[in-house]
mmCIF file of C-alpha atoms and ligand atoms in Angstrom:
data_model
loop_
_atom_site.group_PDB
_atom_site.id
_atom_site.type_symbol
_atom_site.label_atom_id
_atom_site.label_comp_id
_atom_site.label_asym_id
_atom_site.label_seq_id
_atom_site.Cartn_x
_atom_site.Cartn_y
_atom_site.Cartn_z
ATOM 1 C CA MET A 1 0.017 0.197 0.098
ATOM 2 C CA ARG A 2 1.101 3.322 -0.850
ATOM 3 C CA VAL A 3 1.472 5.912 1.852
ATOM 4 C CA VAL A 4 1.420 9.801 1.276
ATOM 5 C CA TYR A 5 3.813 11.936 3.599
ATOM 6 C CA SER A 6 5.589 15.199 3.700
ATOM 7 C CA ASP A 7 8.024 16.419 6.289
ATOM 8 C CA GLN A 8 6.312 19.692 5.685
ATOM 9 C CA TYR A 9 3.153 18.612 7.202
ATOM 10 C CA ASP A 10 4.807 19.250 10.720
ATOM 11 C CA LEU A 11 3.927 22.874 11.811
ATOM 12 C CA ASN A 12 6.487 22.772 14.614
ATOM 13 C CA LEU A 13 3.656 23.978 16.850
ATOM 14 C CA GLY A 14 5.792 23.138 20.105
ATOM 15 C CA ASN A 15 3.672 22.792 23.271
ATOM 16 C CA HIS A 16 0.002 23.244 21.299
ATOM 17 C CA VAL A 17 -2.436 20.676 22.119
ATOM 18 C CA PHE A 18 -2.396 19.766 18.489
ATOM 19 C CA PRO A 19 0.619 17.999 18.000
ATOM 20 C CA SER A 20 1.725 18.373 14.457
ATOM 21 C CA VAL A 21 4.935 16.099 15.282
ATOM 22 C CA LYS A 22 2.660 13.220 15.131
ATOM 23 C CA TYR A 23 2.822 13.160 11.330
ATOM 24 C CA ARG A 24 6.686 12.573 11.417
ATOM 25 C CA LEU A 25 6.508 10.341 14.528
ATOM 26 C CA THR A 26 3.768 8.143 12.565
ATOM 27 C CA LYS A 27 5.794 7.765 9.497
ATOM 28 C CA GLU A 28 9.064 7.169 11.658
ATOM 29 C CA LYS A 29 7.221 4.414 13.522
ATOM 30 C CA LEU A 30 5.668 2.670 10.197
ATOM 31 C CA LEU A 31 9.214 2.415 8.889
ATOM 32 C CA ARG A 32 10.583 1.166 12.025
ATOM 33 C CA ASP A 33 7.946 -1.472 12.318
ATOM 34 C CA GLN A 34 8.364 -2.230 8.630
ATOM 35 C CA VAL A 35 4.641 -1.728 8.216
ATOM 36 C CA VAL A 36 5.778 0.396 5.390
ATOM 37 C CA SER A 37 8.840 0.566 3.476
ATOM 38 C CA GLN A 38 10.861 3.799 2.110
ATOM 39 C CA GLN A 39 9.478 2.815 -1.601
ATOM 40 C CA ASP A 40 5.727 2.723 -0.343
ATOM 41 C CA LEU A 41 5.961 6.701 0.824
ATOM 42 C CA ALA A 42 4.645 8.920 -1.575
ATOM 43 C CA GLU A 43 5.358 12.725 -1.300
ATOM 44 C CA PRO A 44 2.610 14.746 -2.496
ATOM 45 C CA PRO A 45 2.363 17.917 -4.666
ATOM 46 C CA ALA A 46 0.878 20.911 -3.230
ATOM 47 C CA ALA A 47 -2.741 21.208 -4.239
ATOM 48 C CA SER A 48 -3.149 23.767 -7.097
ATOM 49 C CA ASP A 49 -5.121 27.016 -6.508
ATOM 50 C CA GLU A 50 -7.790 25.742 -8.804
ATOM 51 C CA ASP A 51 -8.230 22.365 -6.803
ATOM 52 C CA VAL A 52 -8.609 24.338 -3.518
ATOM 53 C CA ALA A 53 -11.031 26.584 -5.327
ATOM 54 C CA LEU A 54 -13.368 23.603 -6.005
ATOM 55 C CA VAL A 55 -14.113 23.773 -2.420
ATOM 56 C CA HIS A 56 -12.999 27.341 -0.952
ATOM 57 C CA HIS A 57 -13.992 30.863 -1.499
ATOM 58 C CA ARG A 58 -11.501 32.666 -3.734
ATOM 59 C CA GLU A 59 -11.641 35.582 -1.244
ATOM 60 C CA TYR A 60 -10.907 33.123 1.589
ATOM 61 C CA ILE A 61 -7.907 31.479 -0.324
ATOM 62 C CA ARG A 62 -6.572 35.188 -1.189
ATOM 63 C CA LYS A 63 -6.657 36.264 2.510
ATOM 64 C CA LEU A 64 -5.017 32.842 3.623
ATOM 65 C CA GLN A 65 -2.130 33.491 0.792
ATOM 66 C CA ALA A 66 -1.774 37.132 1.605
ATOM 67 C CA GLY A 67 -1.581 36.866 5.169
ATOM 68 C CA LYS A 68 -4.886 38.609 5.496
ATOM 69 C CA LEU A 69 -6.997 36.707 7.923
ATOM 70 C CA SER A 70 -8.401 38.850 10.418
ATOM 71 C CA TYR A 71 -7.643 38.335 14.314
ATOM 72 C CA VAL A 72 -11.065 36.893 14.788
ATOM 73 C CA GLU A 73 -10.220 34.467 11.783
ATOM 74 C CA ILE A 74 -7.118 33.437 13.134
ATOM 75 C CA LEU A 75 -8.604 33.090 16.770
ATOM 76 C CA ARG A 76 -11.047 30.714 15.015
ATOM 77 C CA LEU A 77 -8.442 28.491 13.548
ATOM 78 C CA GLU A 78 -7.076 27.784 17.072
ATOM 79 C CA ILE A 79 -3.538 27.539 15.687
ATOM 80 C CA PRO A 80 -0.960 30.328 14.757
ATOM 81 C CA TYR A 81 -1.121 31.768 11.314
ATOM 82 C CA SER A 82 2.315 31.526 9.311
ATOM 83 C CA PRO A 83 3.266 31.078 5.767
ATOM 84 C CA GLU A 84 4.375 27.345 6.706
ATOM 85 C CA LEU A 85 0.918 26.774 7.915
ATOM 86 C CA VAL A 86 -0.465 27.728 4.241
ATOM 87 C CA ARG A 87 2.312 25.608 2.616
ATOM 88 C CA ALA A 88 1.349 22.643 4.901
ATOM 89 C CA VAL A 89 -2.290 22.674 4.189
ATOM 90 C CA TRP A 90 -1.854 23.118 0.686
ATOM 91 C CA LEU A 91 0.572 19.876 0.818
ATOM 92 C CA SER A 92 -2.229 17.886 2.926
ATOM 93 C CA ALA A 93 -4.798 18.580 0.424
ATOM 94 C CA GLY A 94 -2.431 17.523 -2.342
ATOM 95 C CA GLY A 95 -1.842 14.661 -0.218
ATOM 96 C CA SER A 96 -5.337 13.537 0.202
ATOM 97 C CA ILE A 97 -5.982 14.067 -3.439
ATOM 98 C CA LEU A 98 -3.058 11.618 -3.942
ATOM 99 C CA ALA A 99 -4.281 9.267 -1.415
ATOM 100 C CA GLY A 100 -7.840 8.988 -3.210
ATOM 101 C CA ARG A 101 -6.134 8.379 -6.706
ATOM 102 C CA LEU A 102 -3.871 5.593 -4.867
ATOM 103 C CA ALA A 103 -6.846 4.235 -3.256
ATOM 104 C CA LEU A 104 -8.791 3.926 -6.271
ATOM 105 C CA ALA A 105 -5.659 1.886 -8.289
ATOM 106 C CA ASP A 106 -4.688 -0.265 -4.852
ATOM 107 C CA GLY A 107 -7.782 -0.576 -2.944
ATOM 108 C CA THR A 108 -6.383 1.053 -0.077
ATOM 109 C CA ALA A 109 -4.101 4.296 0.569
ATOM 110 C CA ALA A 110 -3.377 6.704 3.280
ATOM 111 C CA ASN A 111 -2.556 10.136 3.861
ATOM 112 C CA ILE A 112 -0.350 10.617 7.018
ATOM 113 C CA GLY A 113 -2.070 13.872 7.346
ATOM 114 C CA GLY A 114 -5.341 15.713 6.375
ATOM 115 C CA GLY A 115 -8.773 15.084 7.847
ATOM 116 C CA PHE A 116 -9.280 18.582 8.393
ATOM 117 C CA HIS A 117 -13.015 18.432 8.614
ATOM 118 C CA HIS A 118 -13.940 21.432 10.506
ATOM 119 C CA ALA A 119 -12.948 23.646 7.390
ATOM 120 C CA TYR A 120 -15.834 25.494 5.692
ATOM 121 C CA PRO A 121 -15.838 26.890 2.350
ATOM 122 C CA ASP A 122 -15.224 30.470 3.780
ATOM 123 C CA HIS A 123 -13.279 29.958 6.721
ATOM 124 C CA GLY A 124 -11.213 27.728 8.792
ATOM 125 C CA GLU A 125 -11.804 26.705 12.458
ATOM 126 C CA GLY A 126 -10.770 24.148 15.225
ATOM 127 C CA PHE A 127 -7.100 23.379 13.735
ATOM 128 C CA CYS A 128 -8.673 23.127 10.267
ATOM 129 C CA VAL A 129 -7.642 25.548 7.395
ATOM 130 C CA LEU A 130 -8.628 23.733 4.375
ATOM 131 C CA ASN A 131 -10.739 20.634 3.803
ATOM 132 C CA ASP A 132 -8.349 18.229 2.181
ATOM 133 C CA PHE A 133 -10.574 15.308 1.715
ATOM 134 C CA ALA A 134 -13.408 17.459 0.144
ATOM 135 C CA ILE A 135 -10.922 18.908 -2.081
ATOM 136 C CA GLY A 136 -9.834 15.487 -3.016
ATOM 137 C CA ILE A 137 -13.459 14.439 -3.722
ATOM 138 C CA ARG A 138 -14.217 17.477 -5.765
ATOM 139 C CA ARG A 139 -10.778 16.874 -7.955
ATOM 140 C CA LEU A 140 -11.619 13.201 -8.580
ATOM 141 C CA GLN A 141 -14.906 14.247 -9.692
ATOM 142 C CA LYS A 142 -13.886 16.916 -11.850
ATOM 143 C CA ASP A 143 -11.173 14.577 -13.536
ATOM 144 C CA ARG A 144 -14.355 12.086 -14.034
ATOM 145 C CA VAL A 145 -12.375 9.309 -12.144
ATOM 146 C CA ILE A 146 -15.166 8.917 -9.639
ATOM 147 C CA ALA A 147 -18.801 10.378 -9.597
ATOM 148 C CA ARG A 148 -20.078 9.419 -6.179
ATOM 149 C CA ALA A 149 -17.975 9.325 -3.111
ATOM 150 C CA MET A 150 -18.651 8.922 0.657
ATOM 151 C CA THR A 151 -17.012 10.152 3.915
ATOM 152 C CA VAL A 152 -16.962 8.024 7.048
ATOM 153 C CA ASP A 153 -15.657 10.393 9.525
ATOM 154 C CA CYS A 154 -14.849 8.567 12.907
ATOM 155 C CA ASP A 155 -13.161 11.855 14.530
ATOM 156 C CA VAL A 156 -14.645 12.199 18.101
ATOM 157 C CA HIS A 157 -15.751 15.929 16.770
ATOM 158 C CA GLN A 158 -18.716 15.936 14.205
ATOM 159 C CA GLY A 159 -17.443 16.967 10.558
ATOM 160 C CA ASN A 160 -19.281 20.132 10.440
ATOM 161 C CA GLY A 161 -17.210 21.768 7.680
ATOM 162 C CA THR A 162 -17.725 18.567 5.635
ATOM 163 C CA ALA A 163 -21.350 18.595 6.376
ATOM 164 C CA ALA A 164 -21.869 22.284 4.986
ATOM 165 C CA ILE A 165 -19.703 21.841 1.903
ATOM 166 C CA PHE A 166 -21.603 18.905 0.737
ATOM 167 C CA SER A 167 -25.262 20.001 1.971
ATOM 168 C CA GLY A 168 -27.477 19.345 -0.596
ATOM 169 C CA ASP A 169 -25.077 17.402 -2.990
ATOM 170 C CA HIS A 170 -26.485 14.148 -3.954
ATOM 171 C CA SER A 171 -23.231 12.940 -5.239
ATOM 172 C CA VAL A 172 -21.378 12.720 -1.830
ATOM 173 C CA TYR A 173 -22.675 11.144 1.270
ATOM 174 C CA THR A 174 -21.409 12.269 4.630
ATOM 175 C CA LEU A 175 -21.486 10.222 7.655
ATOM 176 C CA SER A 176 -20.312 11.169 10.756
ATOM 177 C CA ILE A 177 -19.986 9.413 14.393
ATOM 178 C CA HIS A 178 -19.168 11.539 17.216
ATOM 179 C CA GLN A 179 -19.559 12.773 20.721
ATOM 180 C CA GLU A 180 -22.782 14.863 20.596
ATOM 181 C CA HIS A 181 -21.876 17.181 23.625
ATOM 182 C CA ASN A 182 -18.768 18.580 22.216
ATOM 183 C CA TYR A 183 -17.279 21.052 19.900
ATOM 184 C CA PRO A 184 -18.413 21.814 17.177
ATOM 185 C CA TYR A 185 -21.876 23.824 17.931
ATOM 186 C CA PRO A 186 -23.993 24.254 15.773
ATOM 187 C CA LYS A 187 -23.391 20.759 13.991
ATOM 188 C CA PRO A 188 -24.877 21.370 10.403
ATOM 189 C CA PRO A 189 -26.693 17.912 9.471
ATOM 190 C CA SER A 190 -24.369 15.302 7.417
ATOM 191 C CA SER A 191 -26.350 12.798 5.230
ATOM 192 C CA LEU A 192 -26.104 10.602 8.552
ATOM 193 C CA ASP A 193 -24.820 11.956 12.125
ATOM 194 C CA ILE A 194 -24.522 9.153 14.970
ATOM 195 C CA ASN A 195 -24.848 11.263 18.139
ATOM 196 C CA LEU A 196 -22.874 9.398 20.964
ATOM 197 C CA ARG A 197 -23.403 10.261 24.492
ATOM 198 C CA ASP A 198 -20.387 10.912 26.618
ATOM 199 C CA GLY A 199 -18.374 7.971 27.839
ATOM 200 C CA VAL A 200 -19.362 5.532 25.083
ATOM 201 C CA GLU A 201 -16.952 2.563 25.072
ATOM 202 C CA ASP A 202 -15.826 -0.078 22.416
ATOM 203 C CA GLU A 203 -18.889 -2.241 22.315
ATOM 204 C CA GLU A 204 -21.317 0.196 21.892
ATOM 205 C CA TYR A 205 -19.385 2.281 19.407
ATOM 206 C CA LEU A 206 -18.847 -0.564 17.140
ATOM 207 C CA ARG A 207 -22.366 -1.452 17.408
ATOM 208 C CA GLU A 208 -23.542 1.953 16.345
ATOM 209 C CA LEU A 209 -20.593 2.589 13.731
ATOM 210 C CA GLN A 210 -21.666 -0.976 12.180
ATOM 211 C CA ASN A 211 -25.465 0.020 12.083
ATOM 212 C CA GLY A 212 -24.250 3.254 10.712
ATOM 213 C CA ILE A 213 -22.313 2.027 7.508
ATOM 214 C CA GLU A 214 -24.826 -0.460 6.975
ATOM 215 C CA ARG A 215 -27.493 1.944 6.597
ATOM 216 C CA ALA A 216 -25.212 4.483 4.771
ATOM 217 C CA LEU A 217 -24.218 1.772 2.199
ATOM 218 C CA SER A 218 -27.806 0.486 1.883
ATOM 219 C CA GLU A 219 -28.790 4.211 0.792
ATOM 220 C CA PHE A 220 -25.779 5.206 -1.245
ATOM 221 C CA THR A 221 -23.381 3.479 -3.484
ATOM 222 C CA PRO A 222 -19.923 5.492 -3.568
ATOM 223 C CA GLU A 223 -17.010 4.770 -5.752
ATOM 224 C CA LEU A 224 -14.681 6.097 -3.093
ATOM 225 C CA ILE A 225 -14.750 6.244 0.689
ATOM 226 C CA TYR A 226 -12.409 8.898 2.589
ATOM 227 C CA TYR A 227 -12.212 7.438 5.850
ATOM 228 C CA VAL A 228 -11.277 10.260 8.541
ATOM 229 C CA ALA A 229 -9.850 8.293 11.139
ATOM 230 C CA GLY A 230 -9.499 10.353 14.197
ATOM 231 C CA ALA A 231 -7.688 9.189 16.930
ATOM 232 C CA ASP A 232 -9.612 11.348 19.357
ATOM 233 C CA PRO A 233 -12.382 8.891 20.447
ATOM 234 C CA TYR A 234 -9.575 7.368 22.857
ATOM 235 C CA ARG A 235 -10.391 7.236 26.479
ATOM 236 C CA ASP A 236 -7.029 9.244 27.175
ATOM 237 C CA ASP A 237 -7.753 12.080 24.794
ATOM 238 C CA GLN A 238 -7.593 15.501 26.146
ATOM 239 C CA LEU A 239 -10.202 16.970 23.782
ATOM 240 C CA GLY A 240 -12.550 13.854 23.475
ATOM 241 C CA GLY A 241 -15.199 12.572 26.009
ATOM 242 C CA LEU A 242 -15.901 8.819 24.531
ATOM 243 C CA LYS A 243 -13.865 5.991 26.137
ATOM 244 C CA LEU A 244 -12.458 3.688 23.349
ATOM 245 C CA SER A 245 -9.761 1.488 24.166
ATOM 246 C CA ILE A 246 -6.624 1.215 21.543
ATOM 247 C CA ASP A 247 -7.805 -2.308 20.768
ATOM 248 C CA GLY A 248 -11.302 -0.736 20.281
ATOM 249 C CA LEU A 249 -10.078 1.771 18.082
ATOM 250 C CA GLU A 250 -8.156 -0.743 15.698
ATOM 251 C CA ARG A 251 -11.509 -3.019 15.579
ATOM 252 C CA ARG A 252 -13.224 0.272 14.334
ATOM 253 C CA ASP A 253 -10.883 0.503 11.544
ATOM 254 C CA ARG A 254 -10.977 -3.185 10.907
ATOM 255 C CA LEU A 255 -14.743 -2.743 10.533
ATOM 256 C CA VAL A 256 -14.570 0.380 8.306
ATOM 257 C CA PHE A 257 -12.406 -1.615 5.722
ATOM 258 C CA GLU A 258 -14.086 -4.793 6.116
ATOM 259 C CA MET A 259 -17.539 -3.190 5.334
ATOM 260 C CA ALA A 260 -15.937 -1.322 2.460
ATOM 261 C CA ARG A 261 -14.215 -4.327 1.212
ATOM 262 C CA ALA A 262 -17.508 -6.212 1.294
ATOM 263 C CA LYS A 263 -19.008 -4.040 -1.587
ATOM 264 C CA ASN A 264 -15.504 -3.685 -3.099
ATOM 265 C CA ILE A 265 -15.404 0.236 -2.279
ATOM 266 C CA PRO A 266 -11.806 1.631 -2.191
ATOM 267 C CA VAL A 267 -10.810 3.467 0.942
ATOM 268 C CA ALA A 268 -8.429 6.385 1.313
ATOM 269 C CA VAL A 269 -7.428 7.398 4.813
ATOM 270 C CA THR A 270 -6.767 10.667 6.458
ATOM 271 C CA LEU A 271 -5.540 10.974 10.081
ATOM 272 C CA ALA A 272 -7.735 13.874 11.349
ATOM 273 C CA GLY A 273 -7.508 14.590 15.368
ATOM 274 C CA GLY A 274 -5.596 12.954 18.150
ATOM 275 C CA TYR A 275 -4.927 14.769 21.443
ATOM 276 C CA ALA A 276 -3.814 11.797 23.750
ATOM 277 C CA ARG A 277 -2.108 12.794 27.027
ATOM 278 C CA ARG A 278 0.854 10.737 25.639
ATOM 279 C CA VAL A 279 1.523 11.676 21.860
ATOM 280 C CA GLU A 280 2.733 8.047 21.829
ATOM 281 C CA ASP A 281 -0.759 6.830 22.024
ATOM 282 C CA THR A 282 -2.034 8.956 19.338
ATOM 283 C CA VAL A 283 0.972 7.833 16.901
ATOM 284 C CA LEU A 284 0.047 3.961 17.912
ATOM 285 C CA ILE A 285 -3.513 4.715 17.035
ATOM 286 C CA HIS A 286 -2.608 6.164 13.616
ATOM 287 C CA CYS A 287 -0.214 3.444 12.756
ATOM 288 C CA ASN A 288 -2.915 0.603 13.864
ATOM 289 C CA THR A 289 -5.160 2.347 11.348
ATOM 290 C CA ILE A 290 -2.417 2.300 8.677
ATOM 291 C CA ARG A 291 -1.378 -1.191 9.283
ATOM 292 C CA VAL A 292 -5.000 -2.453 9.118
ATOM 293 C CA ALA A 293 -5.498 -0.574 5.923
ATOM 294 C CA GLN A 294 -2.495 -2.245 4.321
ATOM 295 C CA GLU A 295 -4.064 -5.850 5.213
ATOM 296 C CA PHE A 296 -6.962 -4.722 2.733
ATOM 297 C CA ALA A 297 -4.800 -3.267 -0.176
ATOM 298 C CA LYS A 298 -4.780 -5.444 -3.377
HETATM 299 ZN ZN1 ZN B 301 -11.399 15.769 16.818
#
């Protein structure tokens, strides 16, 4: 399986709760554990401005590139603005486009980055600047390699930006399973939202997810799934209130790939959130996702 990664995904945010060092640590662990080899790694080209404009407003793109976001817009991002941030998110979007293409070729692929599901067409929020996998879907649709896509968003936070982007679009089905009483507020409706109460553990989560994917795949037949594999439903996450174990999260991954494989649907992984007290846990959860994805590659 090919795995998309760039050293420039790391924003060097230091002690920020968003551990962008996790991208490099995940890549290093995957190589160390021989889950992937150096030859499996693909360096992404940055998305073009035309690609980004398939999802985001021109005015927002211009402000990002010119460093003209307002104070309030930067506050809403909750990460510091820098030219390096702009570079990183354009690369992450390019990475998710590429991962989508590779998944169509190989059955599965992963971007060791992206999953920025809180980014809306006209603004970013919650650590998300550009909605990389929405850009991936739009670009692959534009190239006519797919017509219909599904997002399966298992980050602990609801995929508000994705829901807003694809609202009323019958070519994209958005599924989000998340903790109800957590950011974001409000939650624009996805095609299917599974609102979990606080403290849900492995078995209940897996049952809800299985029912949700079954329903989604009975209502809609995608040619590609973007799997938003957030590590933050983990019980030791600082920004999440669910109680999944590391083992439960791996079973979650396996469930997603098994259900997709049963219908022969390619899956592209993006990482999304992960704020475990120990960054090693976040990295382990992400590595497990990619190891399981690998088992389902052709
Ligand atoms: Zn999250």
